[in-house]
Tab-separated table of C-alpha atoms in Angstrom:
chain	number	residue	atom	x	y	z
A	215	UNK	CA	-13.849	24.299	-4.157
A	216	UNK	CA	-12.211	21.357	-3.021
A	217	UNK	CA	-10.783	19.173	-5.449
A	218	UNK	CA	-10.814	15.862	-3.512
A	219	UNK	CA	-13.067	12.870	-4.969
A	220	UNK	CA	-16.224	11.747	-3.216
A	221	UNK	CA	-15.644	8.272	-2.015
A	222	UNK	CA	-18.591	5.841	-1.560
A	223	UNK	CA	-19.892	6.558	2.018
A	224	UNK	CA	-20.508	2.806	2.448
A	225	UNK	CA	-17.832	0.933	4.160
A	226	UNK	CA	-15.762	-1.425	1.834
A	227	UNK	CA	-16.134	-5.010	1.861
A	228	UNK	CA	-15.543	-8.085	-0.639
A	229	UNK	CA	-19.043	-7.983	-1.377
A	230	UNK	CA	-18.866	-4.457	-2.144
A	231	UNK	CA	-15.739	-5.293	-4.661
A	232	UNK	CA	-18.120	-7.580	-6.708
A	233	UNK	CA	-21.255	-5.602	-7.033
A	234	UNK	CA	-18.882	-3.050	-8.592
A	235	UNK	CA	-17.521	-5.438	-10.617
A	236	UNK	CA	-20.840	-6.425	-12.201
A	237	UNK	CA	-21.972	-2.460	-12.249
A	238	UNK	CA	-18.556	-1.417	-14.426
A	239	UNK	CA	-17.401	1.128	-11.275
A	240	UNK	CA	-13.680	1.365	-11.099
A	241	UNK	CA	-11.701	0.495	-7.735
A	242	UNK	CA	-8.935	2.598	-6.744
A	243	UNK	CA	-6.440	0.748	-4.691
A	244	UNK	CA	-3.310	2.942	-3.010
A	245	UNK	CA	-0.493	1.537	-0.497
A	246	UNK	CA	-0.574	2.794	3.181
A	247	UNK	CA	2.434	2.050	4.945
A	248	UNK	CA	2.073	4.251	8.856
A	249	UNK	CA	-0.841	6.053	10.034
A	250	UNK	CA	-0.257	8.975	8.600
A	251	UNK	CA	-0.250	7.161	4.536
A	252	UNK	CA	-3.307	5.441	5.767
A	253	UNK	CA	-5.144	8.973	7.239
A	254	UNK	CA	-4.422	10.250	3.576
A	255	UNK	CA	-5.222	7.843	1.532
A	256	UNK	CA	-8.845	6.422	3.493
A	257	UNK	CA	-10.604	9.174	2.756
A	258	UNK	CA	-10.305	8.623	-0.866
A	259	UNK	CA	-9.589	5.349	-1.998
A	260	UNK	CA	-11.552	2.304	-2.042
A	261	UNK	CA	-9.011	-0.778	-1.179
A	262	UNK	CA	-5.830	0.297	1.313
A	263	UNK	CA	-2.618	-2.539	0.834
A	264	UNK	CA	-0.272	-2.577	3.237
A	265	UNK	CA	2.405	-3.865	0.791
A	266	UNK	CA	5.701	-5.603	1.006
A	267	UNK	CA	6.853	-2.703	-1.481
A	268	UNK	CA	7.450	-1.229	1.962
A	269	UNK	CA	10.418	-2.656	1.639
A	270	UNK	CA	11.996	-0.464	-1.881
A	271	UNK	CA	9.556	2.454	-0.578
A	272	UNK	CA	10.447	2.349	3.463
A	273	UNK	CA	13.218	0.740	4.288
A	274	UNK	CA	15.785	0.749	1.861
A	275	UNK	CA	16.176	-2.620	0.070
A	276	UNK	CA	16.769	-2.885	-3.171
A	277	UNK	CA	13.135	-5.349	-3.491
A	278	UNK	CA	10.905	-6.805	-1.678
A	279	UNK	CA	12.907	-10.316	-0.759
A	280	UNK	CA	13.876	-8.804	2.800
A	281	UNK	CA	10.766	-8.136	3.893
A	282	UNK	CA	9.860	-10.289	6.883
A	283	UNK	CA	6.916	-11.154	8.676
A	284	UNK	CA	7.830	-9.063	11.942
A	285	UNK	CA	7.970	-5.893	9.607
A	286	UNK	CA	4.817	-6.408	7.451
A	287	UNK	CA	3.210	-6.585	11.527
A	288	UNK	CA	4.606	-3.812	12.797
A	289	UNK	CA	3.650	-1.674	9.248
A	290	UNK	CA	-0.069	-3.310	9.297
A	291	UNK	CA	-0.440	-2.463	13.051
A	292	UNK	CA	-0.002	1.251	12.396
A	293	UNK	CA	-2.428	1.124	9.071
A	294	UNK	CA	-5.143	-0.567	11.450
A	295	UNK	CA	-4.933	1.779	14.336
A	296	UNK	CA	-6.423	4.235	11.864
A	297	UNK	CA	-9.612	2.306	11.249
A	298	UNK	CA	-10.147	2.410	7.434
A	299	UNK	CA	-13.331	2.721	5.810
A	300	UNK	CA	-11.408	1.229	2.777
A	301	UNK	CA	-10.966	-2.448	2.359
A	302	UNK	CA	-7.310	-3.541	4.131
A	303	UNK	CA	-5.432	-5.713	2.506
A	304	UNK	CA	-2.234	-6.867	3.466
A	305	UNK	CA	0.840	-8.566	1.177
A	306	UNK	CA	2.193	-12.080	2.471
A	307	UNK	CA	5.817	-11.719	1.997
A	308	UNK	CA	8.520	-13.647	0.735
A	309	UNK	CA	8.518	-17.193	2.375
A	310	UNK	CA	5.464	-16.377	4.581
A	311	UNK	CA	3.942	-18.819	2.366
A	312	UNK	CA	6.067	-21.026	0.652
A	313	UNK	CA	6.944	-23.754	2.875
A	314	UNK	CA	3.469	-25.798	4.335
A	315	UNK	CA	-0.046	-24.974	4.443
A	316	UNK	CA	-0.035	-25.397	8.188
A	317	UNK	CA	2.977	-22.071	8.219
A	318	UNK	CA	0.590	-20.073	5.230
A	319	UNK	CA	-2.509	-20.108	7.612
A	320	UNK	CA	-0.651	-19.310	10.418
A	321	UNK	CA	1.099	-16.049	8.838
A	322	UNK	CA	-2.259	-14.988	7.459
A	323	UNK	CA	-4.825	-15.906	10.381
A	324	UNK	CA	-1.857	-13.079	12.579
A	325	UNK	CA	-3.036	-10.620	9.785
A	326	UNK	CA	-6.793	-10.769	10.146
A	327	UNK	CA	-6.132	-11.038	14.103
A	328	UNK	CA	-4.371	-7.606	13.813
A	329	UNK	CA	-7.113	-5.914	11.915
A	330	UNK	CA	-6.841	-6.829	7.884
A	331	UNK	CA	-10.021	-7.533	6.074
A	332	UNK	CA	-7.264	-10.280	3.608
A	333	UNK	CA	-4.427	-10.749	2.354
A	334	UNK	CA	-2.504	-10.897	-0.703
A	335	UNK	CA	-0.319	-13.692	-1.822
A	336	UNK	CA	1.524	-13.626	-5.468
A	337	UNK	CA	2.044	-16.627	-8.058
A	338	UNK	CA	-0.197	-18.432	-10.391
A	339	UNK	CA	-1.147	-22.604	-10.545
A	340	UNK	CA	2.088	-23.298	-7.811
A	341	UNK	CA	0.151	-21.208	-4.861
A	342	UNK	CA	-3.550	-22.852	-5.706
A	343	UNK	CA	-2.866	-25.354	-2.744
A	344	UNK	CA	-1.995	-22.350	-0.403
A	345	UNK	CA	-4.728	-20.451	-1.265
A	346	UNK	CA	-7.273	-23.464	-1.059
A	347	UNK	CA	-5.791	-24.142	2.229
A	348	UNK	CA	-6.678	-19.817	3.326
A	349	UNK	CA	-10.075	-20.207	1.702
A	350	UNK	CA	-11.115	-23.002	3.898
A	351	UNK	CA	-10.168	-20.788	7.072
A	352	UNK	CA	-12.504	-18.360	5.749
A	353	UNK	CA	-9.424	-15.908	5.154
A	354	UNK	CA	-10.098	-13.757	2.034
A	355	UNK	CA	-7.159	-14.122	-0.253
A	356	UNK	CA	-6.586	-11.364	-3.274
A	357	UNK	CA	-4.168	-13.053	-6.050
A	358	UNK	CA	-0.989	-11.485	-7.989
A	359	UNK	CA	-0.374	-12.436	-11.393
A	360	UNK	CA	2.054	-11.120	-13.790
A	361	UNK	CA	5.270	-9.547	-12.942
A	362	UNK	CA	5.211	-10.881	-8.938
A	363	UNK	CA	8.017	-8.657	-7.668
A	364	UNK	CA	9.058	-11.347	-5.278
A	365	UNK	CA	10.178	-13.503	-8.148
A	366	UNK	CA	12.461	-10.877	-9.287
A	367	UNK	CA	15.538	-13.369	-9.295
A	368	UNK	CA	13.694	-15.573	-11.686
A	369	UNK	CA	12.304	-13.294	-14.240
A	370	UNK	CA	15.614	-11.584	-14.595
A	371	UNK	CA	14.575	-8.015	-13.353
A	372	UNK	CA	11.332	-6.355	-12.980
A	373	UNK	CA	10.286	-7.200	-16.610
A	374	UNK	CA	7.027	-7.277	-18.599
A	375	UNK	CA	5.247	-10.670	-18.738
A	376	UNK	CA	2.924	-12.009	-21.034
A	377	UNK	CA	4.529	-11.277	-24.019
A	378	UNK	CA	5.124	-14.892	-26.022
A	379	UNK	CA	1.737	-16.790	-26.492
A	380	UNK	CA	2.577	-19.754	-24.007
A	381	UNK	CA	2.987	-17.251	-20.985
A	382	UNK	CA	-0.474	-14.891	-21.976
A	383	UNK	CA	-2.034	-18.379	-22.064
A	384	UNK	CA	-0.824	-19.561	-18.768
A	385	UNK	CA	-1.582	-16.116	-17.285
A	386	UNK	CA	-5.157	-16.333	-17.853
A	387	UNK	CA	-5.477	-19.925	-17.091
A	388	UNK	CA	-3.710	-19.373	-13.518
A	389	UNK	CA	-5.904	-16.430	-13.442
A	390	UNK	CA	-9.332	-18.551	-14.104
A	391	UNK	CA	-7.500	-21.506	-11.432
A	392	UNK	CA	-7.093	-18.549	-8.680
A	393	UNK	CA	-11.053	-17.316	-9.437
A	394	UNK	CA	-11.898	-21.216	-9.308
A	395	UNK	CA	-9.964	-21.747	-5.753
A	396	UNK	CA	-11.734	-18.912	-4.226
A	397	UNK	CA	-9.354	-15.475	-4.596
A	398	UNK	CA	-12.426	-12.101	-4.864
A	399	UNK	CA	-9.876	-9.987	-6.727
A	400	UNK	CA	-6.640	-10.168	-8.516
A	401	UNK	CA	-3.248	-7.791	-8.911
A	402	UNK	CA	-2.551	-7.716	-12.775
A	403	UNK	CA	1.238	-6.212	-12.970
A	404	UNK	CA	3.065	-5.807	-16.103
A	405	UNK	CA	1.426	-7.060	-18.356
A	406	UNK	CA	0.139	-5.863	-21.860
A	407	UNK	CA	-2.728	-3.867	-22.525
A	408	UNK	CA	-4.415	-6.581	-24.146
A	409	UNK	CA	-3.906	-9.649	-21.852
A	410	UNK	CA	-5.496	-7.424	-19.097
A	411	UNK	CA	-8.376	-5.962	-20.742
A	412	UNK	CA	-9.323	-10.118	-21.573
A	413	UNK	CA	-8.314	-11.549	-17.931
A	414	UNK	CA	-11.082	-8.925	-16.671
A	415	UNK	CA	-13.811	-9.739	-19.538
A	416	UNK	CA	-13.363	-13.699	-18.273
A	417	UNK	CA	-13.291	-13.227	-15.241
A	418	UNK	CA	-16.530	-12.907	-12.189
A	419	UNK	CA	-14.097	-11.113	-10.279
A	420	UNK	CA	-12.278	-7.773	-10.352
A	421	UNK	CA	-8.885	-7.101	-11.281
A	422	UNK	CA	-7.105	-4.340	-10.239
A	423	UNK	CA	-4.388	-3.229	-12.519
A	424	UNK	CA	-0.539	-1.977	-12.379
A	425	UNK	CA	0.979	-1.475	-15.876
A	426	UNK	CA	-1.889	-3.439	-17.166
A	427	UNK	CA	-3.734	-1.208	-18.948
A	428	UNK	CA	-6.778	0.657	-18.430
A	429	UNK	CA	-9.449	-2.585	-19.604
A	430	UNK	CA	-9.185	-3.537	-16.269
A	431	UNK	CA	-11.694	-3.429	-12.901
A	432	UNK	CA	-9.665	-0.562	-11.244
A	433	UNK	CA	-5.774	0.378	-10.534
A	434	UNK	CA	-3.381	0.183	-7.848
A	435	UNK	CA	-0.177	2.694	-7.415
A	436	UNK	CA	2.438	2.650	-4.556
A	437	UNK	CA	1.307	5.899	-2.840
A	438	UNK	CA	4.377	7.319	-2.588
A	439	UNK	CA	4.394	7.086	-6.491
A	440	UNK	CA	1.249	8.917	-7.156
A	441	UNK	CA	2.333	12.072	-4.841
A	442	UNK	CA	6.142	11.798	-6.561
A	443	UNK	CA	7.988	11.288	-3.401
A	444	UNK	CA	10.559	8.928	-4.330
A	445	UNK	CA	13.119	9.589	-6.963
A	446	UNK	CA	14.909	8.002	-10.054
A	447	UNK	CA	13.351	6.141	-12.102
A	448	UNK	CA	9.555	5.485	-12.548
A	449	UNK	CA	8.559	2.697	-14.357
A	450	UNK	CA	6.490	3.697	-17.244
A	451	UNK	CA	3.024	2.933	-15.678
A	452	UNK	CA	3.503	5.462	-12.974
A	453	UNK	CA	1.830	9.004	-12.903
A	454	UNK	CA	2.965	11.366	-10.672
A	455	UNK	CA	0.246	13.996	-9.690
A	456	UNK	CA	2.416	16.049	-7.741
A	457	UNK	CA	6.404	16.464	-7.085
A	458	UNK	CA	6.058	15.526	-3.377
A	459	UNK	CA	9.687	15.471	-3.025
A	460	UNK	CA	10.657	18.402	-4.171
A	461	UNK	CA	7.601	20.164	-2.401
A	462	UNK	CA	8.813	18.667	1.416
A	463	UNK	CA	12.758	19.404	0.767
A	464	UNK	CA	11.649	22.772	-0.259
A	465	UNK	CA	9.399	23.230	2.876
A	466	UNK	CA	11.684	21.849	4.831
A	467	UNK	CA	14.397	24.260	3.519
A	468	UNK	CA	13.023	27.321	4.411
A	469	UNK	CA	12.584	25.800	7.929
A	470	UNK	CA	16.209	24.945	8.555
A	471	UNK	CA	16.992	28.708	6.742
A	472	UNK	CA	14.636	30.318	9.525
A	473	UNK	CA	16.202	28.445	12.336
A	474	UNK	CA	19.483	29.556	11.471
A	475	UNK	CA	18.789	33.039	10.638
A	476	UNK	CA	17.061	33.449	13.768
A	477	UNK	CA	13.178	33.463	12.458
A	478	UNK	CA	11.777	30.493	13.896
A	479	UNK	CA	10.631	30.212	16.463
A	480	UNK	CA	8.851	33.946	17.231
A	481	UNK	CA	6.506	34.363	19.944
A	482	UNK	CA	4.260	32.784	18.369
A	483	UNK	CA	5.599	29.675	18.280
A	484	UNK	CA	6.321	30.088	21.624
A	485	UNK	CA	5.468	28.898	25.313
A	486	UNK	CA	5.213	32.399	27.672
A	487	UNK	CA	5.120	32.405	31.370
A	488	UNK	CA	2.310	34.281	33.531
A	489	UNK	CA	2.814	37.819	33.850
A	490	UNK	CA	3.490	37.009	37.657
A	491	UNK	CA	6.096	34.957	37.256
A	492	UNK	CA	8.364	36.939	34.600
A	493	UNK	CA	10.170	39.378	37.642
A	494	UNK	CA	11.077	36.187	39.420
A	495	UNK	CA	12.622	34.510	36.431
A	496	UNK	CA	14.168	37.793	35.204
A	497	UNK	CA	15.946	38.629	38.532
A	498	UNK	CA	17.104	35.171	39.218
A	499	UNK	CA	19.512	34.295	41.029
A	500	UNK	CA	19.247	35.986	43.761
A	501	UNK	CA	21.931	38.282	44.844
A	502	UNK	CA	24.002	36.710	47.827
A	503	UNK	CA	23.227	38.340	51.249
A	504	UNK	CA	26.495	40.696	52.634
């Protein structure tokens, strides 16, 4: 018996988002980086992110500040050529809307013209003018509240937020100002239990926790976190559910062990020529005429 969830057969819009919202169903949210993350993860989830976490997961950096425009194309591109059922998202990244309302649309408008349903854009009261500014395009925007990994330099590391009364207090008022300015859904990251579980009771829309506790509208998890195929640390609100790492060295092992003993490839791995042919091969060249 397979083991794999039933996903809703219905295919996932904003609309969608908020009648489960008001019904209590839970949204699972994974990242999809290529086609083949995407081809995986569709199936299954509700809400697909191409994130900038592409950038720790994919390509090396030590956080997401690197990330560019160019690659967040080139990573949503593969994604779309998939065609999800699930609703795609993709993360604005660092600077891609910082500087001018004019630059914000512009970034964002090039993700909906490559195939995303949104977009995703962290920060609290400082970004309402950005998002404002997306809403009147008619560009969904999904909000990111909490520990925003692009301001990593400001927060001192990738550290729990909410904690002291004043910043629980702004969180939900940014969170009720994003709602207000027109965001469907919002990322809750790092935060405590609590603070999450009352964001989502005041709010009309859903939030979709990470290390937020389970009070909220659904979670999200960097897919390459739920199948364990990164290692090191995990922060604590990561669960692995299998040791994909391990698994594909170990896989891969045996491979390289049977191409150097001599057991791959066998004939059945193998192209053979028509019968007709095999003298002709076998015999060539040709001896040289006396």
């Amino acid at each position: 018996m397979s083991h794999i969830s039933e996903p809703p057969v219905e295919r996932v819009t904003i609309p969608v988002l908020q009648r489960w919202k008001e019904e209590g169903r839970r949204i699972a949210m994974t990242t999809a980086y290529d086609a083949v993350t995407a081809r995986i993860a569709d199936p299954i989830v509700d809400v697909v992110l191409v994130g900038d976490s592409v950038g720790n997961v994919c390509l090396g950096f030590d956080d997401t500040l690197p990330v560019s425009m160019a690659m967040m194309n080139h990573h949503l591109e593969a994604v779309v050529r998939t065609k999800p059922r699930a609703l795609l998202v993709a993360d604005m990244p660092f600077l891609s809307f910082h500087l001018s309302p004019a630059e914000t649309i512009r970034n964002a408008g090039g993700f909906l013209q490559r195939g995303a349903d949104a977009v995703k854009l962290e920060g609290g009261a400082k970004r309402i003018e950005m998002v404002r500014a997306l809403i009147d395009c008619e560009i969904p925007v999904m909000g990111h509240l909490g520990l925003t990994p692009q301001s990593v330099n400001v927060m001192g590391g990738f550290k729990v937020q909410g904690r002291t009364a004043d910043d629980a207090l702004r969180l939900l008022d940014d969170a009720h100002r994003l709602q207000e300015a027109g965001c469907f859904a919002l990322v809750l990251e790092g935060i405590p239990a609590e603070l999450g579980e009352r964001a989502t009771e005041s709010l009309r829309i859903p939030t979709i926790g990470i290390g937020a506790g389970p009070g909220c509208s659904g979670q999200v998890l960097v897919f390459h976190d739920v199948l364990g195929l990164t290692e090191g640390h995990r922060p604590k609100f990561v669960r692995a559910y299998a040791n994909g790492f391990q698994l594909l060295q170990e896989a891969l092992s045996r491979w390289a062990a049977d191409v150097r003993n001599g057991a791959f490839p066998t004939s059945q791995e193998s192209y053979l020529l028509p019968e007709s042919l095999r003298d002709t091969v076998a015999n060539w060249p040709p001896s040289n005429p006396t």
